[in-house]
Coordinates of C-alpha atoms and ligand atoms in Angstrom, one line a residue:
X1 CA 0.0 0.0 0.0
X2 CA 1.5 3.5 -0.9
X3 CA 1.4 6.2 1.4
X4 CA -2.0 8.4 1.9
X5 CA -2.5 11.6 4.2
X6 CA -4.8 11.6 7.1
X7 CA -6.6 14.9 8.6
X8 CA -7.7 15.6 11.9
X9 CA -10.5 18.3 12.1
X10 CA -11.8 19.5 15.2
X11 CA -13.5 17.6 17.8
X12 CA -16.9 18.1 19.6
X13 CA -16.8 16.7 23.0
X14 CA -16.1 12.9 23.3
X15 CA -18.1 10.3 24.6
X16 CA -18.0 6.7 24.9
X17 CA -15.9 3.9 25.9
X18 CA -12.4 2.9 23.9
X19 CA -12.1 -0.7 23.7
X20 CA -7.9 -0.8 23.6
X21 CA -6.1 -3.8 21.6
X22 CA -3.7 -5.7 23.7
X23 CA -0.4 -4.9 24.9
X24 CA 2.3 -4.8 22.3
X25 CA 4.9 -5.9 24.5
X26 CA 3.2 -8.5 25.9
X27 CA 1.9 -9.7 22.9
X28 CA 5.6 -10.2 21.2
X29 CA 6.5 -12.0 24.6
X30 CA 3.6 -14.5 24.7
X31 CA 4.6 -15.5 21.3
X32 CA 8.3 -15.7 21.9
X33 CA 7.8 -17.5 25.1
X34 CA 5.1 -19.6 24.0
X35 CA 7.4 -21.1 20.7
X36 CA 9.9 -21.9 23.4
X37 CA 7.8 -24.3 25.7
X38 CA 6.6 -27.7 25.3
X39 CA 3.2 -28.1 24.4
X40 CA 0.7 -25.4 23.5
X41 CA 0.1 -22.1 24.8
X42 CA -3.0 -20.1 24.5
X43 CA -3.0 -16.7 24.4
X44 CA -6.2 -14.5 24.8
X45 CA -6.3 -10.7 23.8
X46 CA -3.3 -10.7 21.4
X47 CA -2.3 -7.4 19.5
X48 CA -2.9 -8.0 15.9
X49 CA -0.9 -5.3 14.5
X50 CA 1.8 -5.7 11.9
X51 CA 4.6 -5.8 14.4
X52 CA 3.1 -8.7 16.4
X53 CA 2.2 -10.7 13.3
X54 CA 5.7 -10.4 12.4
X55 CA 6.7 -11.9 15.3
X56 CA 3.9 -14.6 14.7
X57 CA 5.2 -15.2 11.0
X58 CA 9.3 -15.3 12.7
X59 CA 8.2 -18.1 15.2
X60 CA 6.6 -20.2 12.5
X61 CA 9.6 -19.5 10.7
X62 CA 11.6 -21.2 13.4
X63 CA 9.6 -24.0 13.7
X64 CA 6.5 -23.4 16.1
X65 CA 2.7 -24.2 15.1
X66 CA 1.6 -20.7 15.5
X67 CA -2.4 -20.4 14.6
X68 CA -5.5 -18.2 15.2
X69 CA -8.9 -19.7 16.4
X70 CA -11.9 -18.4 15.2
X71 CA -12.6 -17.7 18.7
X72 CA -9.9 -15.1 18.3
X73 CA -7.4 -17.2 20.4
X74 CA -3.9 -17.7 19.5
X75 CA -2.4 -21.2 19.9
X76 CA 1.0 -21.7 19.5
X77 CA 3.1 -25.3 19.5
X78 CA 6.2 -24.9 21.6
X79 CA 9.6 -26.5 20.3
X80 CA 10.9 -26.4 23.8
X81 CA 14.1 -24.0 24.9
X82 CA 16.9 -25.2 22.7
X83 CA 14.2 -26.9 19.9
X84 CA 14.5 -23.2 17.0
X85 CA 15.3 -24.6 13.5
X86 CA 17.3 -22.7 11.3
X87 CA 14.7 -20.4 9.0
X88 CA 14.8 -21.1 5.5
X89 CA 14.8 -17.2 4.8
X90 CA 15.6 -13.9 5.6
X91 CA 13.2 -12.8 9.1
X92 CA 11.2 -9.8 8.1
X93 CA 10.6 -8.1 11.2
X94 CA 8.9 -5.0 9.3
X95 CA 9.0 -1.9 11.6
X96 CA 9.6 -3.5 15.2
X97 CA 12.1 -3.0 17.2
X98 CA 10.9 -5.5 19.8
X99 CA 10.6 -8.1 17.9
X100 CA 13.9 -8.1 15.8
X101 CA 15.9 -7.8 19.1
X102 CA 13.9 -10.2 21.0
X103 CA 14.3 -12.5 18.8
X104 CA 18.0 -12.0 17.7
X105 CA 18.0 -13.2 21.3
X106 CA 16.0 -16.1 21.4
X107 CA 17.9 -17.5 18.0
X108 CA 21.5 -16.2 19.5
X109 CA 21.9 -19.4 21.1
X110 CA 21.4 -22.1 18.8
X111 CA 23.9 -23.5 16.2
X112 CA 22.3 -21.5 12.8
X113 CA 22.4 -18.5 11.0
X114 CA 19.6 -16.5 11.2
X115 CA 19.4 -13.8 8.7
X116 CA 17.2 -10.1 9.8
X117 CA 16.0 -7.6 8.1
X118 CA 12.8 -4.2 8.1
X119 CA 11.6 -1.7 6.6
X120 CA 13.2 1.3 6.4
X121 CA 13.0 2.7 9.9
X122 CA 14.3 -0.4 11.4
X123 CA 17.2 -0.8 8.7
X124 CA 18.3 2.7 10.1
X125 CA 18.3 1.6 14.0
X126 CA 21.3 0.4 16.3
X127 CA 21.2 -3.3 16.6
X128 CA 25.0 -2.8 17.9
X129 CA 23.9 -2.8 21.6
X130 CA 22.0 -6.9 21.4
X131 CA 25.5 -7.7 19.1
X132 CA 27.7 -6.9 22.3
X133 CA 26.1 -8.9 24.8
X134 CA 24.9 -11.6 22.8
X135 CA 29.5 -11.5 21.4
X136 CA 29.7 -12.5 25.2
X137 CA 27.3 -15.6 24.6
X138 CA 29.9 -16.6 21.6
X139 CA 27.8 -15.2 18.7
X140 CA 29.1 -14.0 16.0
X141 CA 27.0 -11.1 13.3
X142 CA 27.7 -9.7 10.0
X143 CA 25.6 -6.5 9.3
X144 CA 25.6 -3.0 7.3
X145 CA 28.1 -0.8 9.3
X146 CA 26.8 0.2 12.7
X147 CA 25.6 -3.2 12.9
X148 CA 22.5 -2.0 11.5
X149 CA 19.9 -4.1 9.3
X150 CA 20.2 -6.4 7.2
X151 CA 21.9 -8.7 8.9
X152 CA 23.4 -12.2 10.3
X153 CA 23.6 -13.4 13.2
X154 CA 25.5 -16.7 13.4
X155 CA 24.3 -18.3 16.8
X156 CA 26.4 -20.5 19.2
X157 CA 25.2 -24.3 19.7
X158 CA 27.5 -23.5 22.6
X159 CA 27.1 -20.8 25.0
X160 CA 28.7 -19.8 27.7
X161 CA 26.5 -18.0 30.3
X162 CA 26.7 -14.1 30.8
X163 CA 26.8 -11.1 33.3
X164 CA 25.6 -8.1 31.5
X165 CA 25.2 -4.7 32.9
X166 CA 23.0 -2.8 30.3
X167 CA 24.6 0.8 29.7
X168 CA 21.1 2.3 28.4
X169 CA 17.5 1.3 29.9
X170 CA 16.4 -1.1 27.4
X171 CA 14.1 -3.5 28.1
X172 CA 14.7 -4.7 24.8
X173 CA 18.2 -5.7 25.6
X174 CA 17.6 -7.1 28.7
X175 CA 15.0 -9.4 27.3
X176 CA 17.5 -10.1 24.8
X177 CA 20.0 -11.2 26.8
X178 CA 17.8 -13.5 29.1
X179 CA 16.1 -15.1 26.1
X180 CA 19.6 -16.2 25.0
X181 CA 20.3 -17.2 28.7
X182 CA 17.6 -19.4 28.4
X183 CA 19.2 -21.7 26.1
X184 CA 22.7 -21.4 28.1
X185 CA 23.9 -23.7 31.0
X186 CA 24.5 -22.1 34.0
X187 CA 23.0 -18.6 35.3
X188 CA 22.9 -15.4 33.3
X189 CA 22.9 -12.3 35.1
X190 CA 21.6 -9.0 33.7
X191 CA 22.2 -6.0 36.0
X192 CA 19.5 -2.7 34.9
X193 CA 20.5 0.5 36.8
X194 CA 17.2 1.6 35.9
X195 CA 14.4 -0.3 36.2
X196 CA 12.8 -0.8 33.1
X197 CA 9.3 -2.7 31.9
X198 CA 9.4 -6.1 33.7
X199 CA 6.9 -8.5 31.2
X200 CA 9.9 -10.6 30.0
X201 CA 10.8 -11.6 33.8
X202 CA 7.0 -11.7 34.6
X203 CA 6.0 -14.1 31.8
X204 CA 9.3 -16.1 32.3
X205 CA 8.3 -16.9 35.7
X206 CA 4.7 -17.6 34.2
X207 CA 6.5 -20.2 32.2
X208 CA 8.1 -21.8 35.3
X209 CA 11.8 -20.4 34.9
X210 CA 13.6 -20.0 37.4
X211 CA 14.3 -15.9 38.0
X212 CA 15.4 -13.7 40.9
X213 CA 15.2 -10.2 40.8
X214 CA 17.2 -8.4 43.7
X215 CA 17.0 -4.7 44.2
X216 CA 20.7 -3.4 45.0
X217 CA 22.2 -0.2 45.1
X218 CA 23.6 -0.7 41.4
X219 CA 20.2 -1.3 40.3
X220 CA 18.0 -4.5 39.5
X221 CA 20.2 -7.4 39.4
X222 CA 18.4 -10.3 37.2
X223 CA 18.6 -13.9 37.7
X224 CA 18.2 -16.6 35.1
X225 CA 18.3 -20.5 35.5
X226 CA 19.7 -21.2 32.0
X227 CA 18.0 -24.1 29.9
X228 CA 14.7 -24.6 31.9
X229 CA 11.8 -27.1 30.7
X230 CA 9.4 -23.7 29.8
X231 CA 5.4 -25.4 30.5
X232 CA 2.4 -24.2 28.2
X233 CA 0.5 -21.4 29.7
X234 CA -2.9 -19.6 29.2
X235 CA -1.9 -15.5 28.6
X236 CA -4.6 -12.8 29.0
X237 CA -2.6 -9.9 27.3
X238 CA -3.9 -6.2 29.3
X239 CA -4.9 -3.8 27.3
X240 CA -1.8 -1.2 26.4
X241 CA -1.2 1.7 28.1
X242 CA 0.9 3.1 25.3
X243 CA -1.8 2.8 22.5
X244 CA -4.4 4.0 25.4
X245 CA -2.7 7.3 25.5
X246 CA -4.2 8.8 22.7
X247 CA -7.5 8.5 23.7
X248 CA -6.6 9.7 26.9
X249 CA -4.6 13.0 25.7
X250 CA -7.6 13.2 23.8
X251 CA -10.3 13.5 26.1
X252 CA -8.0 15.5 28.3
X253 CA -7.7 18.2 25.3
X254 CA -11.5 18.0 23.9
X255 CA -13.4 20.7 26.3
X256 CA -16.2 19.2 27.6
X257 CA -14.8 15.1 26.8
X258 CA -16.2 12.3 29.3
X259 CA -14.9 8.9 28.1
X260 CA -14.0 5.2 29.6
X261 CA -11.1 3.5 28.6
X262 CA -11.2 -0.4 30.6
X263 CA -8.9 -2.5 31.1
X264 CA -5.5 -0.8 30.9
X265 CA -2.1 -2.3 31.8
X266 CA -1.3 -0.4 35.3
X267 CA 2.1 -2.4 35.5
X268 CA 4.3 0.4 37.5
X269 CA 7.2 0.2 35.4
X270 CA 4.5 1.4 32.4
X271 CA 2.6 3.8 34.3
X272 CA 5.0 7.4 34.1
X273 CA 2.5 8.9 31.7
X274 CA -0.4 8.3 33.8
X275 CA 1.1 9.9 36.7
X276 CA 2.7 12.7 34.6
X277 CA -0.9 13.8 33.9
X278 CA -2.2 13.5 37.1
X279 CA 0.5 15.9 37.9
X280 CA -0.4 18.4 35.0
X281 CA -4.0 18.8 36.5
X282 CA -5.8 15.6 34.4
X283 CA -9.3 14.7 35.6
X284 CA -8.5 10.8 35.2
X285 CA -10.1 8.0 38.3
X286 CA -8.5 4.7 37.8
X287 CA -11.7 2.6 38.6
X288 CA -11.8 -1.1 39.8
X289 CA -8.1 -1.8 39.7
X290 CA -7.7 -5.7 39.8
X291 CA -5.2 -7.9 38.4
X292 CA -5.3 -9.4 34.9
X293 CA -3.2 -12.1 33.8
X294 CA -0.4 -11.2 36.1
X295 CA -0.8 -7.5 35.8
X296 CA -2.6 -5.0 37.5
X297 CA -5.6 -3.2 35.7
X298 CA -7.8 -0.4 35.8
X299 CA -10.9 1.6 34.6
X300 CA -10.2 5.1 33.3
X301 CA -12.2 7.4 33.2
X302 CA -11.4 10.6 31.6
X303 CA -12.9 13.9 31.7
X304 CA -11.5 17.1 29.6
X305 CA -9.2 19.4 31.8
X306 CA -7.4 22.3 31.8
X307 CA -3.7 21.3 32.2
X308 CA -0.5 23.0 33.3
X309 CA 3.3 22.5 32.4
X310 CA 5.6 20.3 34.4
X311 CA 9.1 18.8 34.6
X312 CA 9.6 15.4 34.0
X313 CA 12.4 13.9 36.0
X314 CA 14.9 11.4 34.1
X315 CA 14.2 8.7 36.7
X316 CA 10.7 8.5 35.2
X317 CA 11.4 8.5 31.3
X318 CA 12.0 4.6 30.9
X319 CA 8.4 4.0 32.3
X320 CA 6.7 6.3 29.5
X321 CA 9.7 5.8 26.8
X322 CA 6.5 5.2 24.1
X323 CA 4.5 8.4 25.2
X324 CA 7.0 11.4 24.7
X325 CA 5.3 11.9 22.0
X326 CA 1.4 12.1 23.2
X327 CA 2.9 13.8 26.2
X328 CA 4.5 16.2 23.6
X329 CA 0.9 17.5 22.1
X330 CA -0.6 17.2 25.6
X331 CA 2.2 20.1 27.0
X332 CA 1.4 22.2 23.9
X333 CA -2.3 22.6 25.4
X334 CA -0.8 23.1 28.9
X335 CA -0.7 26.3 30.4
X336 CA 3.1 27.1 31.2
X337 CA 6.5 25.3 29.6
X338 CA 7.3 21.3 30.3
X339 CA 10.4 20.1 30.2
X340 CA 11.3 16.3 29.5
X341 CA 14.5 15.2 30.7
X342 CA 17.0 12.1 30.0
X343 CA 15.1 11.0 27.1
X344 CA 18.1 11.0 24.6
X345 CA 16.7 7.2 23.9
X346 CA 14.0 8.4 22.0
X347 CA 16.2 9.8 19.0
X348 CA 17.0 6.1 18.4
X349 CA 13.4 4.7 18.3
X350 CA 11.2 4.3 14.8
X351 CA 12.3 8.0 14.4
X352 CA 14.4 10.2 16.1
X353 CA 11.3 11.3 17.9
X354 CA 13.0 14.5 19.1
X355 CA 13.4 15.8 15.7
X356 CA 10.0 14.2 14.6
X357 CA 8.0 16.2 17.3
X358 CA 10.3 19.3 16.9
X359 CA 9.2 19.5 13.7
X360 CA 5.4 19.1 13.7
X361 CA 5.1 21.2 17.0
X362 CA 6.8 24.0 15.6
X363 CA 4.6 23.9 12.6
X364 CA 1.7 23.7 14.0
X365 CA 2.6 27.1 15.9
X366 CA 4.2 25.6 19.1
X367 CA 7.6 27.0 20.2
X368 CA 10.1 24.1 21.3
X369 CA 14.0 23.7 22.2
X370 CA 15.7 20.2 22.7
X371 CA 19.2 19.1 23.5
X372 CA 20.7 15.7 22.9
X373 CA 18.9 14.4 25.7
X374 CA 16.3 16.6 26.9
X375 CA 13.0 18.4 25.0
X376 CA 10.8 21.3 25.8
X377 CA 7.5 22.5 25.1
X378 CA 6.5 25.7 25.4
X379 CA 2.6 25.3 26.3
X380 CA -0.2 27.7 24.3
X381 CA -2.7 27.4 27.5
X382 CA -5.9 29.6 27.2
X383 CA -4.3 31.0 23.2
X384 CA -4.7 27.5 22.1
X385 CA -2.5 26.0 19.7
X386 CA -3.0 27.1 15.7
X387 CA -2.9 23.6 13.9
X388 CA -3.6 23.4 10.2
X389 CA 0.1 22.5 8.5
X390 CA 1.1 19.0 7.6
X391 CA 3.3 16.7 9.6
X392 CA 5.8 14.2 8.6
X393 CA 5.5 10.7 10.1
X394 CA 8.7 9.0 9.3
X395 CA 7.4 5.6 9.3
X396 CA 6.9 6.1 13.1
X397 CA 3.1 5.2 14.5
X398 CA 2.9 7.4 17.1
X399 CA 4.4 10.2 15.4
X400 CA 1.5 9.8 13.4
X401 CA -1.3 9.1 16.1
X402 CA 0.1 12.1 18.2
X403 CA -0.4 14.6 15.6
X404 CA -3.8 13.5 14.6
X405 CA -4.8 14.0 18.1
X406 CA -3.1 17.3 18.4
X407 CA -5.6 18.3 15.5
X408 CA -8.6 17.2 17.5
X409 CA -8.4 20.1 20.1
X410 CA -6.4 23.0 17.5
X411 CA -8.3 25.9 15.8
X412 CA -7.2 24.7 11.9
X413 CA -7.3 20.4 10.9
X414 CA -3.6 18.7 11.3
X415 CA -2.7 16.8 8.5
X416 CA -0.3 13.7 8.7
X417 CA 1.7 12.7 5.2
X418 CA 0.8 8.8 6.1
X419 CA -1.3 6.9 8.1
X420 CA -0.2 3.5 7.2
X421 CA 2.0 3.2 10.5
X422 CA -0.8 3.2 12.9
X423 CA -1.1 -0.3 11.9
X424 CA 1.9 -1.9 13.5
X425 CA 0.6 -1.0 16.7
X426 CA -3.1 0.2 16.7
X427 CA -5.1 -1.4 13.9
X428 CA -8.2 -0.1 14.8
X429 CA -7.2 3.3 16.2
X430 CA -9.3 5.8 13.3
X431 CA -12.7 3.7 13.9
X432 CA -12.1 4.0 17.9
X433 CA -11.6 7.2 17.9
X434 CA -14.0 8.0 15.3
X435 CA -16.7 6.0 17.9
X436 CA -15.6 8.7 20.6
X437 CA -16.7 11.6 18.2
X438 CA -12.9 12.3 16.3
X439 CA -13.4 13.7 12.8
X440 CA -10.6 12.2 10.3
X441 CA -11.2 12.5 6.6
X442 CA -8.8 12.0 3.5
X443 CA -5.9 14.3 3.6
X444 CA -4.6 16.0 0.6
X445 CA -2.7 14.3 -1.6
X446 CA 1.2 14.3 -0.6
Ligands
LIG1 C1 9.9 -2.3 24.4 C2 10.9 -1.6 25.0 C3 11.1 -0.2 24.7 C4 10.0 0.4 23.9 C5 9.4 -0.5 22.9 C6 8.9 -1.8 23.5 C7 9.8 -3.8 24.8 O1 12.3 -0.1 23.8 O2 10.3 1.7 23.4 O3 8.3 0.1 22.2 O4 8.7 -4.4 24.6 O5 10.7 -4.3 25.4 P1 13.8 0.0 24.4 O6 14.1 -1.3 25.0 O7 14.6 0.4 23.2 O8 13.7 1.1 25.4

């Protein structure tokens, strides 16, 4: 499909109740996890966006039974930790970032090549940092320079096991490292200084490894029992906070908004957004909070408010990594500046997302400044922010879904130059938010 322009005009108050797909995260992990037990797992809730079902299409690749009920349940055949068979072709992994890297780790130690490539945006993103831990395992990887995309990764039939301190927050490297671990003898040891999202050592528990998590003055020290028997399990995947943002900002920007979002992921290492908010002066009640599948849920509910600016301390950026941008347009409504700081990860992600947000805030009429590792928004409060130019996406989803809601609440329609990224993460997202009362029509042509 060829690129084509979305609008945002806009918005009337919103009503309703937003039905969020599941958790992106945990939907890569269920299937990762669940092509590395015996038997068959069965997984409820699954995110089908493109990045999951290229995950879904890699573990088939590898040798697991992976299948979709007509229930809407995903069934996947284990091979057992160890049991990956080398892929006949090159893994597409489209635009995620997740899934490449998870599974670079999950193939790293087996005796095949396994070959990787993505779409543009992934070709262009630093695959250097799994290379150097997995190098420790005894893997060896040929790649474009900078290690990035395409590339092979020659795996080792035998490991040795690894202590890795991770020198960014990346839960994508720490899950890489313990997926390899789990087909290494011995214990593997990862060591985050921050704490960053915790499914993998959630679900690997779920699974019946063996991991111990011990909170030490250097940070979270990690724990795995290398080559466990992994048993079947039955996953509930939450609803995602990340993809539940937009909504939220939303409501929170739409005078007069009253909406429901149930269900949402309210896993603490996910949860800086929510409290970010609270902190700008958001009207949002977390409602019968409960646990789901091994993580904690809530009801939102979501009124429109008036917000102010705030700082955002570095400590917090790895639990709202994904919502920079939504938190972007939400500080451009905000009364006062917001600053956002230690989030120099977010120029390697499907965009540099500093530059990405730069860019469309300032022409939407929203004054900015950013450093390396630090962005700030100078909020429009009671002037309102002006809208009406067009924003480039750069292949980056919520790039996209940020600006369209920024043109929900400005005086002139936003324009994005393509939608088609909403679709590796929220498939649904222009019908959902067109059932809460958004107006999107046909952009002009780009
Ligand atoms: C993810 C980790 C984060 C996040 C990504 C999902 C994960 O990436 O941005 O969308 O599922 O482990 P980093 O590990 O690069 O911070």
């Amino acid at each position: 499909m060829s690129a084509y322009p979305l609008t945002a005009m806009r918005a009337r108050a919103l009503s309703g109740t937003a039905d969020i797909p599941g958790d992106k995260s945990v939907s890569h992990r269920a299937l990762i996890f669940g092509a590395m037990a015996v038997g068959e797992t069965v997984v409820s809730g699954l995110l089908e966006g493109e990045d999951v079902l290229d995950t879904a299409k890699a573990m088939q690749a590898l040798g697991a039974g992976v299948t979709r009920g007509e229930d809407g349940k995903w069934r996947i055949h284990g091979v057992g930790t160890g049991g990956f068979s080398e892929p006949e072709d090159v893994i597409d992994c489209g635009n995620s970032g997740t899934g490449c890297r998870l599974i670079m780790g999950a193939v790293a130690t087996h005796g095949f090549a396994t070959t990787f490539t993505g779409d543009a945006s992934l070709r262009s993103r630093p695959m250097g940092r799994i290379l150097d831990p997995l190098a420790q395992f005894g893997v060896r990887a040929e790649g474009r320079s900078g290690g990035r995309l395409p590339l092979t990764l020659i795996g080792t039939a035998d490991p040795v096991p690894v202590e890795y301190t991770l020198p960014m927050a990346s839960a994508q490297v720490k899950s890489a490292v313990l997926l390899a671990g789990l087909n290494a003898p011995g214990q593997t040891t990862v060591v985050e200084p921050e704490a960053t999202r915790d499914h993998t050592e959630r679900m690997l528990r779920g699974f019946g490894a063996t991991v111990v998590v011990d909170e030490t003055q250097g940070g979270r020290v990690i724990t795995l029992i290398g080559q466990p028997e992994l048993n079947p399990c039955e996953i509930a995947v939450p609803r995602d906070p990340s993809s539940a943002a937009f909504p939220v900002v939303a409501a929170l920007l739409v005078e007069g908004s009253d909406i429901t979002v149930p269900g949402v992921s309210r896993n603490p290492t996910r949860d800086g957004l929510y409290r970010t908010l609270v902190e700008m002066g958001a009207d949002i009640s977390f409602e019968n909070e409960r646990e789901e599948g091994g993580e904690p849920v809530a009801d939102l509910r979501v009124r429109g408010s008036a917000l102010k600016g705030v700082e955002v301390p570095p400590e917090r950026a790895a639990s709202m990594i994904d919502e920079f941008p939504i938190l972007s347009v939400a500080a451009s409504f905000a009364e006062g500046r917001t600053v956002m700081q230690g989030v120099g990860e977010l120029r390697v992600k499907e965009s540099d997302r500093i530059a990405a947000m730069e860019a469309g805030l300032n022409a939407n009429g929203v004054q900015t400044s950013s450093t390396e590792d630090s962005f700030t928004v100078e909020g429009r409060g009671g002037d309102g922010v002006e809208g009406g130019a067009m924003v480039q996406t750069h292949l980056d989803h919520r790039i996209a879904m940020s600006f369209l809601v920024m043109g929900m609440a400005a005086r002139n329609a936003v324009t994005i130059d393509d939608a088609r990224p909403v679709a590796t993460s929220f498939p649904n997202f222009t019908t959902l938010m067109g059932s809460l009362g958004a107006d999107f029509g046909d952009g002009e042509a780009v």
